[in-house]
Tab-separated table of C-alpha atoms in Angstrom:
chain	number	residue	atom	x	y	z
N	446	MET	CA	0.000	0.000	0.000
N	447	ALA	CA	1.166	3.549	-0.697
N	448	GLU	CA	1.786	6.073	2.063
N	449	GLY	CA	-1.427	7.147	3.759
N	450	GLY	CA	-3.207	3.938	2.752
N	451	ALA	CA	-3.834	4.986	-0.888
N	452	ASP	CA	-4.072	2.201	-3.460
N	453	PRO	CA	-1.218	2.588	-6.020
N	454	GLU	CA	-3.483	1.452	-8.878
N	455	THR	CA	-6.116	4.016	-7.922
N	456	GLU	CA	-3.450	6.726	-7.782
N	457	ILE	CA	-2.219	5.796	-11.261
N	458	LYS	CA	-5.761	5.728	-12.627
N	459	ASN	CA	-6.563	9.120	-11.114
N	460	ARG	CA	-3.341	10.653	-12.448
N	461	LEU	CA	-3.920	9.279	-15.958
N	462	GLN	CA	-7.558	10.380	-15.932
N	463	GLU	CA	-6.538	13.866	-14.817
N	464	LEU	CA	-3.997	14.195	-17.644
N	465	VAL	CA	-6.476	13.128	-20.315
N	466	ASP	CA	-9.296	15.242	-18.857
N	467	GLN	CA	-7.022	18.296	-18.954
N	468	LEU	CA	-6.224	17.592	-22.604
N	469	TYR	CA	-9.898	17.409	-23.576
N	470	TYR	CA	-10.689	20.491	-21.493
N	471	PHE	CA	-8.011	22.394	-23.421
N	472	ARG	CA	-9.616	21.329	-26.718
N	473	ASP	CA	-13.249	21.909	-25.742
N	474	HIS	CA	-12.657	25.215	-23.921
N	475	TYR	CA	-10.036	26.544	-26.338
N	476	PHE	CA	-11.852	29.815	-27.010
N	477	GLU	CA	-12.135	30.630	-23.330
N	478	SER	CA	-8.383	31.213	-23.301
N	479	HIS	CA	-7.919	32.191	-26.963
N	480	SER	CA	-9.617	34.648	-29.301
N	481	VAL	CA	-11.444	33.699	-32.502
N	482	GLU	CA	-8.429	35.123	-34.370
N	483	ASP	CA	-6.460	32.142	-32.995
N	484	ALA	CA	-8.869	29.650	-34.614
N	485	ALA	CA	-6.391	28.757	-37.346
N	486	ARG	CA	-3.941	27.635	-34.641
N	487	LYS	CA	-6.370	25.478	-32.696
N	488	GLN	CA	-5.620	22.155	-34.398
N	489	TYR	CA	-1.873	22.706	-34.050
N	490	ASP	CA	-2.191	23.745	-30.403
N	491	VAL	CA	-4.340	20.704	-29.576
N	492	GLU	CA	-1.793	18.407	-31.239
N	493	GLN	CA	0.992	20.027	-29.178
N	494	GLU	CA	-0.985	19.456	-25.974
N	495	MET	CA	-1.621	15.876	-27.037
N	496	GLU	CA	2.110	15.274	-27.484
N	497	LYS	CA	2.820	16.712	-24.022
N	498	THR	CA	0.136	14.483	-22.529
N	499	MET	CA	1.458	11.401	-24.326
N	500	PHE	CA	4.962	12.117	-23.012
N	501	GLN	CA	3.630	12.255	-19.436
N	502	ILE	CA	1.629	9.057	-19.936
N	503	GLU	CA	4.702	7.244	-21.254
N	504	GLU	CA	6.597	8.213	-18.091
N	505	MET	CA	4.256	6.017	-16.053
N	506	ASP	CA	5.673	2.807	-14.592
N	507	ASP	CA	5.881	0.011	-17.197
N	508	GLY	CA	3.954	-2.297	-14.909
N	509	TRP	CA	0.710	-0.532	-15.782
N	510	LYS	CA	1.127	-0.389	-19.537
N	511	ASN	CA	-0.721	-3.605	-20.343
N	512	ARG	CA	-3.729	-2.757	-18.194
N	513	ALA	CA	-7.006	-2.035	-19.981
N	514	PHE	CA	-7.541	1.350	-18.303
N	515	PHE	CA	-4.027	2.470	-19.284
N	516	LEU	CA	-4.524	1.457	-22.928
N	517	MET	CA	-7.956	3.090	-22.995
N	518	LEU	CA	-6.744	6.451	-21.654
N	519	LYS	CA	-3.725	6.452	-23.934
N	520	GLY	CA	-5.962	5.690	-26.909
N	521	LYS	CA	-8.390	8.403	-25.814
N	522	ALA	CA	-5.564	10.938	-25.676
N	523	LEU	CA	-4.553	10.065	-29.242
N	524	ASN	CA	-8.209	10.354	-30.294
N	525	VAL	CA	-8.483	14.007	-29.217
N	526	THR	CA	-7.922	15.358	-32.733
N	527	ALA	CA	-10.503	15.398	-35.520
N	528	ASN	CA	-8.529	12.978	-37.692
N	529	TYR	CA	-8.401	9.177	-37.621
N	530	ASN	CA	-5.451	7.775	-35.641
N	531	MET	CA	-4.365	4.172	-36.315
N	532	GLU	CA	-2.485	3.838	-33.014
N	533	ALA	CA	-5.598	4.950	-31.131
N	534	GLU	CA	-7.562	2.177	-32.871
N	535	GLU	CA	-4.947	-0.437	-31.907
N	536	LEU	CA	-4.782	0.662	-28.254
N	537	LEU	CA	-8.556	0.864	-27.810
N	538	SER	CA	-9.085	-2.497	-29.537
N	539	LYS	CA	-6.674	-4.078	-27.033
N	540	ALA	CA	-8.419	-2.340	-24.144
N	541	VAL	CA	-11.873	-3.764	-24.985
N	542	LYS	CA	-10.411	-7.238	-25.470
N	543	LEU	CA	-8.753	-7.083	-22.038
N	544	ASP	CA	-11.857	-5.658	-20.368
N	545	PRO	CA	-15.089	-5.936	-22.439
N	546	SER	CA	-17.002	-4.068	-19.715
N	547	LEU	CA	-14.937	-0.885	-20.190
N	548	VAL	CA	-17.703	1.327	-21.620
N	549	GLU	CA	-15.516	4.359	-22.307
N	550	ALA	CA	-13.126	2.229	-24.372
N	551	TRP	CA	-16.039	1.027	-26.527
N	552	ASN	CA	-17.209	4.614	-27.020
N	553	GLN	CA	-13.751	5.862	-27.912
N	554	LEU	CA	-13.181	2.964	-30.308
N	555	GLY	CA	-16.534	3.725	-31.946
N	556	GLU	CA	-15.463	7.338	-32.451
N	557	VAL	CA	-12.192	6.159	-34.022
N	558	TYR	CA	-14.144	4.009	-36.489
N	559	TRP	CA	-16.466	6.965	-37.146
N	560	LYS	CA	-13.464	9.097	-38.123
N	561	LYS	CA	-12.305	6.202	-40.313
N	562	MET	CA	-15.726	6.347	-42.048
N	563	ASP	CA	-16.424	2.760	-40.926
N	564	VAL	CA	-20.015	3.356	-39.825
N	565	THR	CA	-20.858	-0.332	-39.325
N	566	SER	CA	-17.967	-0.945	-36.903
N	567	ALA	CA	-18.755	2.295	-35.083
N	568	LYS	CA	-22.357	1.164	-34.546
N	569	THR	CA	-21.147	-2.213	-33.230
N	570	CYS	CA	-18.961	-0.435	-30.658
N	571	PHE	CA	-21.724	1.888	-29.417
N	572	LEU	CA	-24.168	-1.016	-29.132
N	573	GLY	CA	-21.453	-2.978	-27.316
N	574	ALA	CA	-21.108	-0.177	-24.782
N	575	LEU	CA	-24.881	0.012	-24.280
N	576	ASN	CA	-25.012	-3.743	-23.678
N	577	HIS	CA	-22.846	-3.165	-20.613
N	578	CYS	CA	-24.303	0.131	-19.411
N	579	LYS	CA	-26.846	2.674	-20.646
N	580	ASN	CA	-24.943	5.935	-21.087
N	581	LYS	CA	-25.449	9.266	-22.853
N	582	VAL	CA	-22.268	9.106	-24.954
N	583	SER	CA	-23.201	5.796	-26.593
N	584	LEU	CA	-26.796	6.920	-27.114
N	585	ARG	CA	-25.922	10.178	-28.846
N	586	ASN	CA	-23.185	8.515	-30.903
N	587	LEU	CA	-25.667	5.861	-31.955
N	588	SER	CA	-27.981	8.709	-32.991
N	589	MET	CA	-25.250	9.970	-35.338
N	590	VAL	CA	-24.662	6.498	-36.752
N	591	MET	CA	-28.354	5.869	-37.438
N	592	ARG	CA	-28.533	9.003	-39.592
N	593	GLN	CA	-25.547	7.842	-41.645
N	594	GLN	CA	-27.006	4.438	-42.486
N	595	ARG	CA	-28.155	4.744	-46.085
N	596	SER	CA	-30.587	2.385	-47.777
N	597	GLN	CA	-32.292	2.165	-51.168
N	598	ASP	CA	-35.540	1.917	-49.194
N	599	ALA	CA	-36.849	5.418	-48.368
N	600	ASP	CA	-39.038	4.030	-45.577
N	601	GLU	CA	-36.030	2.388	-43.939
N	602	ASN	CA	-34.096	5.679	-44.100
N	603	SER	CA	-37.033	7.432	-42.431
N	604	ARG	CA	-37.135	4.776	-39.695
N	605	ASN	CA	-33.399	5.225	-39.099
N	606	ILE	CA	-33.838	8.967	-38.683
N	607	MET	CA	-36.792	8.462	-36.329
N	608	ASP	CA	-34.621	6.065	-34.322
N	609	SER	CA	-31.845	8.664	-34.377
N	610	VAL	CA	-34.178	11.197	-32.744
N	611	LYS	CA	-35.205	8.599	-30.142
N	612	GLN	CA	-31.581	7.826	-29.180
N	613	ALA	CA	-30.671	11.536	-28.969
N	614	LYS	CA	-33.716	12.242	-26.782
N	615	GLN	CA	-32.673	9.474	-24.403
N	616	ALA	CA	-29.178	10.991	-24.169
N	617	VAL	CA	-30.650	14.414	-23.325
N	618	ASN	CA	-32.983	12.886	-20.735
N	619	MET	CA	-30.036	11.216	-19.020
N	620	ASP	CA	-28.267	14.571	-18.620
N	621	PRO	CA	-30.205	17.721	-19.620
N	622	ARG	CA	-27.125	19.817	-18.798
N	623	ASP	CA	-24.983	18.265	-21.534
N	624	GLY	CA	-24.688	20.654	-24.480
N	625	THR	CA	-23.265	18.028	-26.836
N	626	SER	CA	-26.357	15.854	-26.419
N	627	TRP	CA	-28.624	18.831	-27.154
N	628	TYR	CA	-26.572	19.662	-30.257
N	629	ILE	CA	-26.849	16.111	-31.594
N	630	LEU	CA	-30.599	16.147	-30.882
N	631	GLY	CA	-30.753	19.336	-32.972
N	632	ASN	CA	-29.029	17.534	-35.839
N	633	ALA	CA	-31.436	14.601	-35.525
N	634	TYR	CA	-34.401	16.977	-35.768
N	635	LEU	CA	-32.718	18.710	-38.726
N	636	SER	CA	-32.584	15.389	-40.608
N	637	LEU	CA	-36.158	14.571	-39.594
N	638	PHE	CA	-37.327	17.971	-40.867
N	639	PHE	CA	-35.976	17.338	-44.350
N	640	CYS	CA	-37.129	13.729	-44.661
N	641	THR	CA	-40.732	14.198	-43.476
N	642	GLY	CA	-42.143	17.075	-45.494
N	643	GLN	CA	-40.592	20.059	-43.676
N	644	ASN	CA	-42.987	20.320	-40.757
N	645	PRO	CA	-42.435	23.779	-39.164
N	646	LYS	CA	-42.827	22.249	-35.683
N	647	ILE	CA	-39.835	19.975	-36.297
N	648	SER	CA	-37.833	22.925	-37.604
N	649	GLN	CA	-38.565	24.772	-34.376
N	650	GLN	CA	-37.565	21.723	-32.315
N	651	ALA	CA	-34.193	21.689	-34.097
N	652	LEU	CA	-33.644	25.405	-33.480
N	653	ASN	CA	-34.682	25.024	-29.829
N	654	ALA	CA	-32.232	22.143	-29.350
N	655	TYR	CA	-29.355	24.191	-30.798
N	656	LEU	CA	-30.312	27.111	-28.549
N	657	GLN	CA	-30.462	24.836	-25.508
N	658	ALA	CA	-27.007	23.447	-26.368
N	659	GLU	CA	-25.598	26.971	-26.125
N	660	ARG	CA	-27.554	27.753	-22.952
N	661	VAL	CA	-26.313	24.779	-20.960
N	662	ASP	CA	-22.785	24.604	-22.377
N	663	LYS	CA	-20.825	27.747	-23.223
N	664	THR	CA	-18.409	25.695	-25.355
N	665	ALA	CA	-21.268	24.901	-27.770
N	666	SER	CA	-21.132	28.438	-29.132
N	667	SER	CA	-17.585	27.625	-30.301
N	668	ASN	CA	-18.737	24.608	-32.314
N	669	PRO	CA	-18.483	25.507	-36.033
N	670	ASP	CA	-20.652	22.533	-37.008
N	671	LEU	CA	-23.526	23.820	-34.872
N	672	HIS	CA	-23.374	27.210	-36.588
N	673	LEU	CA	-23.245	25.690	-40.084
N	674	ASN	CA	-26.111	23.273	-39.476
N	675	ARG	CA	-28.295	25.940	-37.873
N	676	ALA	CA	-27.468	28.340	-40.722
N	677	THR	CA	-28.544	25.656	-43.209
N	678	LEU	CA	-31.911	25.474	-41.480
N	679	CYS	CA	-32.178	29.280	-41.287
N	680	LYS	CA	-31.530	29.542	-45.029
N	681	TYR	CA	-34.291	27.066	-45.774
N	682	GLU	CA	-36.611	28.950	-43.426
N	683	GLU	CA	-35.648	32.177	-45.268
N	684	THR	CA	-34.162	33.674	-42.117
N	685	TYR	CA	-31.323	34.971	-44.242
N	686	GLN	CA	-29.769	37.185	-41.573
N	687	GLY	CA	-29.357	34.183	-39.281
N	688	ALA	CA	-28.022	32.072	-42.145
N	689	LEU	CA	-25.346	34.605	-43.115
N	690	ASP	CA	-24.336	35.175	-39.493
N	691	GLY	CA	-24.108	31.406	-38.942
N	692	PHE	CA	-21.995	30.710	-42.023
N	693	SER	CA	-19.703	33.590	-41.088
N	694	ARG	CA	-19.328	32.377	-37.497
N	695	ALA	CA	-18.560	28.801	-38.612
N	696	ALA	CA	-15.906	30.078	-41.004
N	697	ALA	CA	-14.304	32.200	-38.278
N	698	LEU	CA	-14.179	29.281	-35.833
N	699	GLU	CA	-12.613	26.891	-38.361
N	700	PRO	CA	-10.685	28.905	-40.976
N	701	SER	CA	-9.422	25.812	-42.801
N	702	TRP	CA	-12.996	24.696	-43.523
N	703	SER	CA	-14.054	26.015	-46.919
N	704	GLU	CA	-17.728	24.992	-46.884
N	705	PRO	CA	-19.129	27.800	-44.700
N	706	VAL	CA	-17.163	30.387	-46.673
N	707	VAL	CA	-18.545	29.047	-49.962
N	708	ARG	CA	-22.096	28.857	-48.592
N	709	GLU	CA	-21.901	32.444	-47.300
N	710	GLU	CA	-20.572	33.723	-50.638
N	711	GLN	CA	-23.245	31.826	-52.572
N	712	LEU	CA	-26.035	33.258	-50.415
N	713	LEU	CA	-24.668	36.795	-50.717
N	714	ASP	CA	-24.434	36.373	-54.498
N	715	TYR	CA	-27.999	35.024	-54.664
N	716	LEU	CA	-29.424	37.871	-52.559
N	717	GLY	CA	-27.513	40.468	-54.553
N	718	LYS	CA	-28.760	39.138	-57.901
N	719	LEU	CA	-32.293	38.777	-56.538
N	720	CYS	CA	-32.498	42.361	-55.302
N	721	GLY	CA	-31.109	43.665	-58.597
N	722	LEU	CA	-33.697	41.701	-60.597
N	723	ILE	CA	-36.567	42.801	-58.332
N	724	ASN	CA	-35.560	46.463	-58.539
N	725	ASN	CA	-35.378	46.277	-62.340
N	726	LYS	CA	-38.429	43.986	-62.692
N	727	GLY	CA	-36.248	41.597	-64.626
N	728	LYS	CA	-35.601	42.732	-68.181
N	729	ILE	CA	-39.204	43.501	-69.041
N	730	ARG	CA	-40.012	47.192	-68.962
N	731	GLY	CA	-42.151	49.924	-70.409
N	732	LYS	CA	-44.818	49.164	-72.984
N	733	ARG	CA	-44.092	45.423	-73.113
N	734	LEU	CA	-44.637	45.086	-69.371
N	735	GLN	CA	-47.831	47.160	-69.530
N	736	ASN	CA	-49.191	44.972	-72.318
N	737	LEU	CA	-48.493	41.828	-70.285
N	738	LEU	CA	-50.138	43.223	-67.159
N	739	SER	CA	-53.190	44.407	-69.082
N	740	THR	CA	-53.980	40.779	-69.994
N	741	LEU	CA	-54.176	39.578	-66.384
N	742	SER	CA	-57.734	38.331	-66.632
N	743	PRO	CA	-59.835	37.007	-63.686
N	744	THR	CA	-60.182	33.762	-65.661
N	745	LEU	CA	-56.505	33.059	-64.771
N	746	LEU	CA	-57.617	32.619	-61.139
N	747	GLY	CA	-59.191	29.302	-62.149
N	748	HIS	CA	-60.902	27.469	-59.285
N	749	TYR	CA	-59.509	30.024	-56.810
N	750	GLY	CA	-61.732	32.762	-58.304
N	751	GLY	CA	-65.432	33.126	-59.014
N	752	SER	CA	-68.263	33.242	-56.530
N	753	GLY	CA	-67.263	31.792	-53.188
N	754	GLY	CA	-63.611	31.846	-54.185
N	755	LEU	CA	-60.651	33.696	-52.692
N	756	GLN	CA	-60.446	37.493	-52.746
N	757	LEU	CA	-58.026	38.868	-55.354
N	758	LYS	CA	-55.527	41.246	-53.715
N	759	SER	CA	-52.598	43.261	-54.941
N	760	LEU	CA	-49.113	42.349	-53.712
N	761	GLY	CA	-48.859	45.670	-51.899
N	762	ALA	CA	-52.040	44.947	-49.903
N	763	LEU	CA	-50.654	41.759	-48.347
N	764	GLN	CA	-49.735	41.547	-44.663
N	765	PRO	CA	-46.680	39.705	-43.289
N	766	GLY	CA	-47.473	36.051	-42.664
N	767	LYS	CA	-50.206	33.931	-44.224
N	768	ASN	CA	-52.947	35.906	-45.979
N	769	ALA	CA	-55.920	33.580	-45.537
N	770	GLY	CA	-58.840	33.959	-47.904
N	771	CYS	CA	-56.756	35.893	-50.453
N	772	VAL	CA	-55.202	35.156	-53.831
N	773	VAL	CA	-52.620	37.069	-55.894
N	774	LEU	CA	-52.046	37.041	-59.632
N	775	GLY	CA	-49.154	38.323	-61.693
N	776	ARG	CA	-46.715	37.817	-64.544
N	777	VAL	CA	-43.285	36.231	-64.291
N	778	VAL	CA	-40.544	38.744	-65.182
N	779	PHE	CA	-37.449	36.712	-64.242
N	780	SER	CA	-36.309	33.426	-62.714
N	781	LEU	CA	-33.268	32.718	-60.557
N	782	MET	CA	-31.827	29.405	-59.377
N	783	PRO	CA	-29.456	29.391	-56.366
N	784	GLU	CA	-26.394	27.134	-56.367
N	785	GLU	CA	-28.156	24.494	-54.261
N	786	ARG	CA	-31.189	24.634	-56.615
N	787	VAL	CA	-33.584	25.321	-53.746
N	788	PRO	CA	-35.732	27.352	-53.793
N	789	PHE	CA	-36.785	27.912	-57.394
N	790	THR	CA	-37.093	31.696	-57.385
N	791	PHE	CA	-38.931	33.965	-59.761
N	792	GLY	CA	-40.135	37.562	-59.862
N	793	LEU	CA	-43.871	38.249	-60.018
N	794	VAL	CA	-45.297	41.614	-61.086
N	795	ASP	CA	-49.001	42.263	-60.424
N	796	ALA	CA	-51.421	44.590	-62.181
N	797	GLU	CA	-50.302	47.509	-60.015
N	798	GLY	CA	-46.667	47.044	-61.019
N	799	SER	CA	-45.319	45.729	-57.687
N	800	CYS	CA	-42.557	43.122	-58.009
N	801	TYR	CA	-42.077	40.457	-55.321
N	802	ALA	CA	-39.857	37.375	-55.170
N	803	ILE	CA	-41.645	34.011	-55.170
N	804	MET	CA	-39.754	31.136	-53.492
N	805	VAL	CA	-40.970	27.648	-54.478
N	806	TYR	CA	-39.857	24.521	-52.587
N	807	ASN	CA	-40.229	20.759	-53.074
N	808	MET	CA	-40.462	20.884	-56.864
N	809	VAL	CA	-39.060	18.286	-59.231
N	810	GLU	CA	-36.046	19.439	-61.235
N	811	SER	CA	-38.022	19.622	-64.450
N	812	TRP	CA	-40.568	22.061	-62.990
N	813	GLY	CA	-40.334	25.777	-63.573
N	814	VAL	CA	-42.062	28.830	-64.975
N	815	LEU	CA	-41.159	30.951	-67.973
N	816	VAL	CA	-40.917	34.711	-68.308
N	817	THR	CA	-44.370	36.149	-69.230
N	818	ASP	CA	-46.232	33.171	-67.667
N	819	SER	CA	-49.089	34.124	-65.374
N	820	VAL	CA	-48.983	32.637	-61.864
N	821	THR	CA	-51.823	32.448	-59.347
N	822	ILE	CA	-50.904	32.005	-55.666
N	823	PRO	CA	-53.612	31.178	-53.092
N	824	GLU	CA	-53.314	32.354	-49.484
N	825	PRO	CA	-49.837	33.822	-50.033
N	826	HIS	CA	-47.332	33.716	-47.169
N	827	LEU	CA	-45.521	37.062	-47.197
N	828	LYS	CA	-42.083	37.707	-45.750
N	829	GLN	CA	-40.336	41.078	-45.507
N	830	HIS	CA	-36.541	40.923	-45.583
N	831	ASN	CA	-34.203	43.565	-44.175
N	832	ILE	CA	-30.726	42.058	-44.159
N	833	GLN	CA	-27.371	43.660	-43.392
N	834	HIS	CA	-24.139	41.706	-43.632
N	835	LYS	CA	-20.542	42.821	-44.028
N	836	GLY	CA	-21.452	46.217	-45.439
N	837	GLN	CA	-24.156	44.937	-47.780
N	838	ALA	CA	-27.897	45.519	-47.411
N	839	PHE	CA	-30.751	43.535	-48.973
N	840	ASN	CA	-34.350	44.701	-48.678
N	841	PHE	CA	-37.207	42.949	-50.493
N	842	GLN	CA	-40.536	41.151	-50.104
N	843	SER	CA	-41.069	37.487	-50.890
N	844	ILE	CA	-43.843	34.904	-50.941
N	845	ARG	CA	-43.032	31.372	-49.825
N	846	VAL	CA	-44.690	28.479	-51.675
N	847	ASP	CA	-44.055	25.082	-50.060
N	848	SER	CA	-45.164	23.111	-53.133
N	849	PRO	CA	-45.814	23.943	-56.795
N	850	VAL	CA	-49.046	21.939	-56.490
N	851	ARG	CA	-50.572	25.015	-54.845
N	852	LEU	CA	-50.026	27.194	-57.910
N	853	LEU	CA	-51.837	27.838	-61.151
N	854	VAL	CA	-49.594	28.581	-64.128
N	855	ASN	CA	-51.394	30.285	-67.011
N	856	GLY	CA	-54.611	29.321	-65.261
N	857	LYS	CA	-53.726	25.606	-65.132
N	858	PRO	CA	-53.274	23.499	-61.950
N	859	GLN	CA	-49.862	21.913	-61.357
N	860	GLY	CA	-50.223	18.161	-60.894
N	861	PRO	CA	-48.799	15.994	-58.061
N	862	SER	CA	-45.930	14.960	-60.343
N	863	THR	CA	-44.440	18.469	-59.959
N	864	GLN	CA	-43.710	17.913	-56.268
N	865	ALA	CA	-40.560	16.345	-54.832
N	866	SER	CA	-39.119	16.038	-51.344
N	867	ALA	CA	-36.222	18.241	-50.320
N	868	THR	CA	-32.869	16.865	-49.217
N	869	VAL	CA	-30.107	18.658	-47.375
N	870	ALA	CA	-26.432	18.180	-46.638
N	871	TYR	CA	-25.054	18.986	-43.203
N	872	ARG	CA	-21.775	18.165	-41.548
N	873	PRO	CA	-21.958	15.071	-39.336
N	874	GLN	CA	-18.304	13.971	-39.165
N	875	SER	CA	-17.295	15.656	-35.925
N	876	GLU	CA	-20.520	15.892	-34.007
């Protein structure tokens, strides 16, 4: 026995655990001791800390170096970076063979496989950990894995995403103060939103989960993935200010990551082109435009008009939000397709000469409208945009259309074959 009655093995375990915990604290709380301007150095600094930690671990007495806990903590230290580490895989594999009940070793090994893009082996590890003990880390990691399992069967993919939400919820319920679990629940809801018809309630659940992650864990606000994924949702919801701010924040937190920079530039380009087209009413002006508008006949309202139908209103008379009981009619003066091809955007000018942007979602690729087409929109959902970002300002009005099936084009209904489900890409690798 050691002096004071302490167990030498316990002392070694505590010392090793302290070293590795300090390493992970340095990584996870990096921006509490560094500014965002240091973001480009973070990976290098974490690797330097890892090397210091590994040196201290190696100084431990050789008698402990074949113990499962020693191998697990050494493997965990090597697993602190975002990249796959072969030595970490070897050490953690040995640890679980020596002690199959070592839950943290299973979780760490699963994360190593995840970084290796071996989703099947990662799932096996997380299920192995849960077989020994229900724990939040395995549950939330399993949530990530379920979303990455791809099948040719759309129903099976939907079931996997539903299961992903279930696992993430269980992780949150086990520890509501864990920001990482809330963040992964947000990602699960994000996937569910895009695979089940874009229910606004699910969108709000995703946003609430991201917000809760930041509330309970101040390190969550330094997670570039959270900002990118939330910005993706904001863009789809046409909260363009939040989208631009999110892309910008993600880029600042991880300067080597090109995706948020590209997404921010694409959105700025789209908004700039859109405002220019709206202000100029496309390329149709003067007498030609007047002739087109003069032919906007009530017959183009189709089944939305007539006795007992919806009330025809001008674009300028609409109120923000859904305008129940109303219908608008106008001519297409331009179309614009963003880089991600969603939404299909066109400019609509009504009989009074107002020009608003129309944003159409969930359309098949072959669907579209042509310049000079008439378009009838029932119960239009109006949004007013006042966006300022990096010295640029964008001010315009838009109408959101969740499916082309709702529209009449040249007085004709758009059939069910014009509608398609939306898909979205978000960054899962380092959740």
